Coordinates of C-alpha atoms and ligand atoms in Angstrom, one line a residue:
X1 CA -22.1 9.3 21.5
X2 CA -19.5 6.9 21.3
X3 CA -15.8 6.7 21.8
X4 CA -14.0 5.8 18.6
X5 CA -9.7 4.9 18.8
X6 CA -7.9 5.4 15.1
X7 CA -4.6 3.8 13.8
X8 CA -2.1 3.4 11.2
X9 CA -0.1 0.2 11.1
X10 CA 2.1 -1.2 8.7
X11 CA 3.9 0.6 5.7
X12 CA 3.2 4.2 5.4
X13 CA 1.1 5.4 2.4
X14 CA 0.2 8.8 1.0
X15 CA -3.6 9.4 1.8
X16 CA -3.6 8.0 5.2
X17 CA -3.6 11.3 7.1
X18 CA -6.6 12.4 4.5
X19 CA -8.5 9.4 6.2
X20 CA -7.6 10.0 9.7
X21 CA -8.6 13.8 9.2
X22 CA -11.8 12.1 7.7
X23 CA -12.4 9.7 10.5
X24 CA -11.6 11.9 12.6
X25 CA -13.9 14.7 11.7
X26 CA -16.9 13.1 10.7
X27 CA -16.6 11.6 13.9
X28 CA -16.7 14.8 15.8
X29 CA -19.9 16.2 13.3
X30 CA -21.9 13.4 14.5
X31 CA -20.8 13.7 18.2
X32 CA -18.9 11.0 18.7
X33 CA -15.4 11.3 20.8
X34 CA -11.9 10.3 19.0
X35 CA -9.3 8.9 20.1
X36 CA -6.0 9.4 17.9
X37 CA -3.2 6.2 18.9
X38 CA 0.1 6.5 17.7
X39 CA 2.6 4.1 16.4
X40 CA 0.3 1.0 15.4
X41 CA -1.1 -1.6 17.7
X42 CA 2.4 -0.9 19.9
X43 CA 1.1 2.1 20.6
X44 CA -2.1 0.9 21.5
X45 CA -0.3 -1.6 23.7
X46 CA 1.9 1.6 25.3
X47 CA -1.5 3.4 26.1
X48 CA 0.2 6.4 23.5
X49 CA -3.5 7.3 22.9
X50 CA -4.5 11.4 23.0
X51 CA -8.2 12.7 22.9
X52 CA -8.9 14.4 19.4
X53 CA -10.6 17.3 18.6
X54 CA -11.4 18.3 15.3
X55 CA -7.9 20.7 15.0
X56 CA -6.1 18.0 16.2
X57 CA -6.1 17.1 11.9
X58 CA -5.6 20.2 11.3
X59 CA -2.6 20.8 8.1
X60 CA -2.6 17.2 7.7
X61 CA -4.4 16.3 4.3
X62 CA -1.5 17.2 1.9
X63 CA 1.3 15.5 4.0
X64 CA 2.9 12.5 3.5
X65 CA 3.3 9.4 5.5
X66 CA 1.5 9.3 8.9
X67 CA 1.1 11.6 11.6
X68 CA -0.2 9.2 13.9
X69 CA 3.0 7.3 12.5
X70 CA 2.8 3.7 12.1
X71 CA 4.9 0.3 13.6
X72 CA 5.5 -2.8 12.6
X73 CA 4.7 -4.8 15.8
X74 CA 4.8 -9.0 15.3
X75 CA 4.1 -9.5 18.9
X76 CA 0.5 -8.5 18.2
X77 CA 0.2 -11.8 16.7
X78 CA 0.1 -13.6 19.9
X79 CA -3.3 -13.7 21.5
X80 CA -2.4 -12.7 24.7
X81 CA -0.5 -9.4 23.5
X82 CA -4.0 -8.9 21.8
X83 CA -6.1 -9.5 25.2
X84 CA -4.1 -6.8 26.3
X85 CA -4.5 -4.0 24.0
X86 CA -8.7 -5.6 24.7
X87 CA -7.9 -4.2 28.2
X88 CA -6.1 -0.7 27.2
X89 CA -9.2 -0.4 25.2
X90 CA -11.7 -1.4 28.3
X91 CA -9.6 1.1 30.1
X92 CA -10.1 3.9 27.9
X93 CA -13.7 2.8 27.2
X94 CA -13.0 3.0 23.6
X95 CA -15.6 0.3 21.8
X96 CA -14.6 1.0 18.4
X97 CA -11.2 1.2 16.8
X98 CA -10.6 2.0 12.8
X99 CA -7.3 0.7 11.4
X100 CA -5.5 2.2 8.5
X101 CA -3.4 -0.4 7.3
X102 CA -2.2 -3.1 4.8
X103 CA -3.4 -7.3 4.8
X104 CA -1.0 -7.5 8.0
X105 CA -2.8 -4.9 9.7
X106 CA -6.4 -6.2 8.6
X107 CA -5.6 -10.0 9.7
X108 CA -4.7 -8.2 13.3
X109 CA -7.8 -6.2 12.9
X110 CA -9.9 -9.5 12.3
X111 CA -8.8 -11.0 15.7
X112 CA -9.6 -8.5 17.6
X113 CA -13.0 -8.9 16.3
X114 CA -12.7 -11.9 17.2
X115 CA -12.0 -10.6 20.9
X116 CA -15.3 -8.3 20.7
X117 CA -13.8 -5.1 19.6
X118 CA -15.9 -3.7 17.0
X119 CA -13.6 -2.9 14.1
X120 CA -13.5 -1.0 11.2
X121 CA -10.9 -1.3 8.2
X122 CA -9.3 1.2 5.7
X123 CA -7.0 -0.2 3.4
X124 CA -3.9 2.1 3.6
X125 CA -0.6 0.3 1.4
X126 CA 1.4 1.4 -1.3
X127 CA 0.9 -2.1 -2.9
X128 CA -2.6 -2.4 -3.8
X129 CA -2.5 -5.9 -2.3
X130 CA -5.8 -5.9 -1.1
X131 CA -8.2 -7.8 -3.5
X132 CA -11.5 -6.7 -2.4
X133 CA -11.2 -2.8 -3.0
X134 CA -9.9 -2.0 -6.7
X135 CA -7.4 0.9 -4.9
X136 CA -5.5 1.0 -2.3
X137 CA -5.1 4.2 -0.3
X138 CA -1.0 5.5 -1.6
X139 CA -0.7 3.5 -4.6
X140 CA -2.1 6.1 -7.1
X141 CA 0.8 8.2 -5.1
X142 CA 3.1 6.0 -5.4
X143 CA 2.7 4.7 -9.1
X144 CA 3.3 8.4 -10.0
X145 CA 6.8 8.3 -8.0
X146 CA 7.8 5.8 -9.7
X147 CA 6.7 6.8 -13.6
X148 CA 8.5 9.8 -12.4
X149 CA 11.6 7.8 -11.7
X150 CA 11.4 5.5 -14.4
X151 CA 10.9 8.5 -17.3
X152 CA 14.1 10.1 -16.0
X153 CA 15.6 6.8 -16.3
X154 CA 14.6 6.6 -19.8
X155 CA 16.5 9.4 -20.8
X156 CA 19.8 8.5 -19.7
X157 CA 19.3 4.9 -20.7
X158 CA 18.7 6.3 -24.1
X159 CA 21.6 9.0 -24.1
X160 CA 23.8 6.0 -23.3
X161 CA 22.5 3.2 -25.2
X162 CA 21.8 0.8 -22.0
X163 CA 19.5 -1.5 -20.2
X164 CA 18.0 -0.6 -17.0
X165 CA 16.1 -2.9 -14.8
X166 CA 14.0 -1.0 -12.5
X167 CA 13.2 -2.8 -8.7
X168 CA 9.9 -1.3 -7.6
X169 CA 7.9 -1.9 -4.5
X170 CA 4.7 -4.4 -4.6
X171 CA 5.6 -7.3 -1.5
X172 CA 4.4 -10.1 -3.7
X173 CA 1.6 -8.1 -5.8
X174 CA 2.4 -7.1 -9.7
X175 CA -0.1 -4.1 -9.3
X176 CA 2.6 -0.8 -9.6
X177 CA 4.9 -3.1 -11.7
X178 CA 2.1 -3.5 -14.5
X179 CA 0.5 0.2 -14.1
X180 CA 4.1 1.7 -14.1
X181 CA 5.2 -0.7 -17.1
X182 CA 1.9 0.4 -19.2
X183 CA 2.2 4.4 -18.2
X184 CA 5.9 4.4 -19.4
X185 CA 6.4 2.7 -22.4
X186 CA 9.0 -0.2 -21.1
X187 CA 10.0 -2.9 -23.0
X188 CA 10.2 -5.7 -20.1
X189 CA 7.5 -6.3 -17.7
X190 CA 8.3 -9.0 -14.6
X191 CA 6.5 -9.5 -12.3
X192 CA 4.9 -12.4 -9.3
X193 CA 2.4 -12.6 -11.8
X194 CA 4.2 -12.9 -15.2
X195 CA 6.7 -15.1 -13.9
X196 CA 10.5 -15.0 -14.9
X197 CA 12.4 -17.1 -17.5
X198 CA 15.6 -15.8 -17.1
X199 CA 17.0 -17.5 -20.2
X200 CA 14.0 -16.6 -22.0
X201 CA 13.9 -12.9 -20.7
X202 CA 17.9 -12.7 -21.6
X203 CA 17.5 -14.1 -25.5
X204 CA 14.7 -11.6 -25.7
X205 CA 16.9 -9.0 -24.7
X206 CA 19.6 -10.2 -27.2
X207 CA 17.3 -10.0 -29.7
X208 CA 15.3 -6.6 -29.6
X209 CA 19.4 -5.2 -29.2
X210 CA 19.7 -7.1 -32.5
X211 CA 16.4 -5.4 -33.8
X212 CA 17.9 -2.3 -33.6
X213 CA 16.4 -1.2 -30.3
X214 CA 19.1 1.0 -28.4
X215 CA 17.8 0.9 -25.0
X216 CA 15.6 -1.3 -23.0
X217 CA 13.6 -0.1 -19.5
X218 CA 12.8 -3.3 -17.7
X219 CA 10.4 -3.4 -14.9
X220 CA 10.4 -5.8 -12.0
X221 CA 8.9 -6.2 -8.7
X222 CA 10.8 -6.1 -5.6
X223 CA 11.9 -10.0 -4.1
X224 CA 12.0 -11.8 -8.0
X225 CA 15.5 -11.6 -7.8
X226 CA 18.8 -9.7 -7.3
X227 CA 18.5 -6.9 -9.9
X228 CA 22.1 -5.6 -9.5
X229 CA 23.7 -9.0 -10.1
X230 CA 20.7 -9.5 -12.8
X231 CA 22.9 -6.5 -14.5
X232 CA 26.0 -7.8 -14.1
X233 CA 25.3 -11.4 -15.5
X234 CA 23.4 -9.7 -18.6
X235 CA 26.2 -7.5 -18.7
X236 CA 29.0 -10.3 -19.0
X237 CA 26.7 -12.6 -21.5
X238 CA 25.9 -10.1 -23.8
X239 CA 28.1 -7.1 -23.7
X240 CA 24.9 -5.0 -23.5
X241 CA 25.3 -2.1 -21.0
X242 CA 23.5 -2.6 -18.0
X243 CA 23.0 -0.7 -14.8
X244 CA 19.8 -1.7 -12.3
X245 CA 17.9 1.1 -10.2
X246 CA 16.3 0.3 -6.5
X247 CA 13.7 3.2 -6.5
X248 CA 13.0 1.8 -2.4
X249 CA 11.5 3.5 0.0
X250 CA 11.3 6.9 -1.8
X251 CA 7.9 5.3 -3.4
X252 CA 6.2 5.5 -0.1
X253 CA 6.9 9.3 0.4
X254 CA 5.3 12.2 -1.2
X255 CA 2.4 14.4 -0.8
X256 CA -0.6 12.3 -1.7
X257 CA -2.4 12.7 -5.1
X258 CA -5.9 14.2 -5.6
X259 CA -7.0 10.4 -5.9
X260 CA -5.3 9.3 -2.8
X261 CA -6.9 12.7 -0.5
X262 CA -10.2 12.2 -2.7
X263 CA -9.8 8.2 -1.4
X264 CA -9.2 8.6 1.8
X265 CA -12.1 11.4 2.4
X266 CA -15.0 9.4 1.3
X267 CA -13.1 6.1 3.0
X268 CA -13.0 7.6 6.3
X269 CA -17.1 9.4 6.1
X270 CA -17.9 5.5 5.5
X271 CA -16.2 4.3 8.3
X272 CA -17.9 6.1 10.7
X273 CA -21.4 5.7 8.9
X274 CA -20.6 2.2 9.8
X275 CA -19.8 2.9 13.4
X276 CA -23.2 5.4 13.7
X277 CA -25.1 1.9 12.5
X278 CA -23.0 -0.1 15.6
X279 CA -21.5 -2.1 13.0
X280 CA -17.8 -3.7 13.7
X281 CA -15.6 -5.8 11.9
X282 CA -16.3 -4.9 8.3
X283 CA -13.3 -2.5 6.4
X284 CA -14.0 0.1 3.8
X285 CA -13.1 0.1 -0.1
X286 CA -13.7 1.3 -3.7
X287 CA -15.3 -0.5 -6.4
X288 CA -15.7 1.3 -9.6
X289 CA -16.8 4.9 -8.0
X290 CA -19.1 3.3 -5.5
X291 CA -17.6 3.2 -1.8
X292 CA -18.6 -0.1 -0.5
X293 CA -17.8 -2.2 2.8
X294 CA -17.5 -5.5 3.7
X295 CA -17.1 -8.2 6.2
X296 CA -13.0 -7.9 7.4
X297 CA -13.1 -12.0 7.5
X298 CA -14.2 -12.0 3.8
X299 CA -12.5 -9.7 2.5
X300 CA -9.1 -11.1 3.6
X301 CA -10.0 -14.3 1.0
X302 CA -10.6 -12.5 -1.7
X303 CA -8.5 -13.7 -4.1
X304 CA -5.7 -11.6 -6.5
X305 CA -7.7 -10.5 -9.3
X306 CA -6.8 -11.4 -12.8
X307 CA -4.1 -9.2 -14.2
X308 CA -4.0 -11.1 -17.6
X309 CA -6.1 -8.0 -19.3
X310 CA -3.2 -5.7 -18.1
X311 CA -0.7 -7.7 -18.8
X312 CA -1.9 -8.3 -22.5
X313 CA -2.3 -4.8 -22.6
X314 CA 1.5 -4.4 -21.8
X315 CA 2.6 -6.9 -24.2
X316 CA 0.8 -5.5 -27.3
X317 CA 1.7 -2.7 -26.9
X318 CA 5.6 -2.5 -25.3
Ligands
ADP401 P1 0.7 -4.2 6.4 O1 -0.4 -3.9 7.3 O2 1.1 -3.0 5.6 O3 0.5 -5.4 5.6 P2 2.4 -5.7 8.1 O4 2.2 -7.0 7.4 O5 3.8 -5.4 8.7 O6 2.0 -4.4 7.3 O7 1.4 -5.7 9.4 C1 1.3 -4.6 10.2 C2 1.1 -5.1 11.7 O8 -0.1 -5.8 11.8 C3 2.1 -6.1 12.2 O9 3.3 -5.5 12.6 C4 1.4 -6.7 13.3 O10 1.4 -5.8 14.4 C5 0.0 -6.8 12.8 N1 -0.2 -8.1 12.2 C6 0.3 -8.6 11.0 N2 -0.1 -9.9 10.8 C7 -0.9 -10.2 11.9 C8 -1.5 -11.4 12.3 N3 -1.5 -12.5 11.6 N4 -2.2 -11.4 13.5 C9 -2.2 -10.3 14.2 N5 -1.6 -9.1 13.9 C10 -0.9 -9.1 12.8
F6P402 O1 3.9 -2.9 2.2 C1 4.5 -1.7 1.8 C2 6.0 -2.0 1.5 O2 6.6 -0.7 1.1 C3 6.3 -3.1 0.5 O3 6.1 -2.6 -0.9 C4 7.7 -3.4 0.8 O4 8.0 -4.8 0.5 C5 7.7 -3.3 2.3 O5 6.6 -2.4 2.7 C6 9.0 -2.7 2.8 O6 8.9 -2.7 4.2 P1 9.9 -1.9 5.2 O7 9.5 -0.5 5.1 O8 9.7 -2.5 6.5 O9 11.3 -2.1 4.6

């Protein structure tokens, strides 16, 4: 038997309940005890930690966001805020701890490896910002929020003859930019990856008006630039109509997709294979349809993948 402590951290994403409830009942199947701590590593720091059984996940797979709700908590980045939780840990005699969570969460999850916890990852962000796993727990979720968003857009920038740049979510990664650009037909992709050319993106925009082309969807990652005063200066140059859309935080919520519960099922029964094998600091991915795991250190420098192929993809056929 052994005592096992779980944890979301970071941005919310659809499918992390479906990996608690896996965690936590595989756990319990192979007699293990679990320990559910709320709100992140602050929680973990507060000593918010309650004993699981295998109800305690009960009505959870279908729900959004996280029931064990999440924190963003910078302090844990100071060693000694880490020897701490070490010692809530001790306390509780809880020798393994799985973290649902984003890069930020991971790197915290690495260095308290490094402090003798045995760790075990599960990559749970809306961004898909996590090289070393082709998907990221939420972002199958939340690339359907946002074609959602953007094929309603279409038809009012369409009725009304106008440009619409769309800001969607990512941090610094392209990934729901390119998917949503490619599922929705838009004519502009931008993106950390693509780079942006305002003067070049603006003259194409002149020209495709020219073409003939009455409306224009343009997609762009969050933190390029300012998208509503992007509007307004394409606006004043050119004369075309332009409006900008924030989708925000509405691409975190919703009730996970049948990838994202399917995701975070087998993620979770891997975990705790791991932790039946008294194996730590490793997280949990998918590559291809295979669930794999690897060391948390080397899975941090993985690089970006290539997104050229997608991007191509986009451009051939916009
Ligand atoms: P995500 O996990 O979604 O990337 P954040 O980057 O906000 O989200 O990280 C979540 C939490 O992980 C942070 O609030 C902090 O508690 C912890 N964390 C982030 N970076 C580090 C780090 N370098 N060292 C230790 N803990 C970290
Ligand atoms: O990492 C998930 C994410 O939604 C990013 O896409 C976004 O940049 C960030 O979190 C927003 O953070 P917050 O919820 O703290 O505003």
């Amino acid at each position: 038997m052994k005592k096992i402590g779980i944890l979301t951290s970071g941005g919310d994403s659809p499918g992390m309940n479906a990996s608690v409830r896996s965690v936590v009942r595989t756990a319990i199947s192979y007699g293990h005890e679990v320990y559910g701590i709320y709100y992140g590593y602050k929680g973990l720091l507060d000593e918010n930690i309650q004993k699981f059984d295998r109800y305690s996940v009960s009505e959870k797979l279908d729900k959004g966001g996280t029931f064990l709700r999440s924190a963003r908590f910078p302090e844990f980045k100071e060693e000694s805020v880490r020897r701490q939780a070490v010692e809530v840990l001790k306390k509780y005699g809880i020798e393994y701890l799985v973290i649902v969570g984003g890069d930020g969460s991971f790197m915290g999850a690495k260095k308290l490896t490094e402090l003798g916890v045995k760790c075990i990852g599960i990559p749970g962000t809306i961004d898909n910002d996590l090289s070393y796993t082709d998907f990221t727990l939420g972002f199958d979720t939340a690339l359907n929020t946002v074609i959602e968003a953007i094929d309603k857009l279409r038809d009012t920038s369409a009725s009304h003859q106008r440009c619409n740049i769309v800001e969607v979510m990512g941090r610094n990664c392209g990934d729901l930019s390119i998917h949503s650009a490619i599922s929705t037909g838009a004519k502009h992709l931008i993106t950390p990856e693509t780079g942006f050319d305002k003067e070049k993106f603006i003259n194409e925009l002149i020209e495709s008006n020219e073409r003939g082309i009455e409306y224009s969807i343009v997609v762009m990652t969050e933190n390029i630039t300012d998208v509503i005063q992007l509007a307004k200066e394409i606006e004043d140059r050119t004369g075309i109509e332009t409006r900008a859309t924030i989708l925000g935080h509405v691409q975190r919520g919703g009730s996970p997709t049948a990838a994202d519960r399917m995701l975070g099922m087998r993620l979770g029964v891997r975990a705790i294979e791991l932790i039946n094998d008294n194996i730590g600091g490793r997280c949990v991915g998918i590559d291809g349809d295979e669930v794999i795991d690897m060391d948390i250190t080397k899975a941090l420098a993985v690089p970006s993948r290539s997104k050229k192929e997608l991007i191509n993809l986009f451009e051939i056929t916009k």
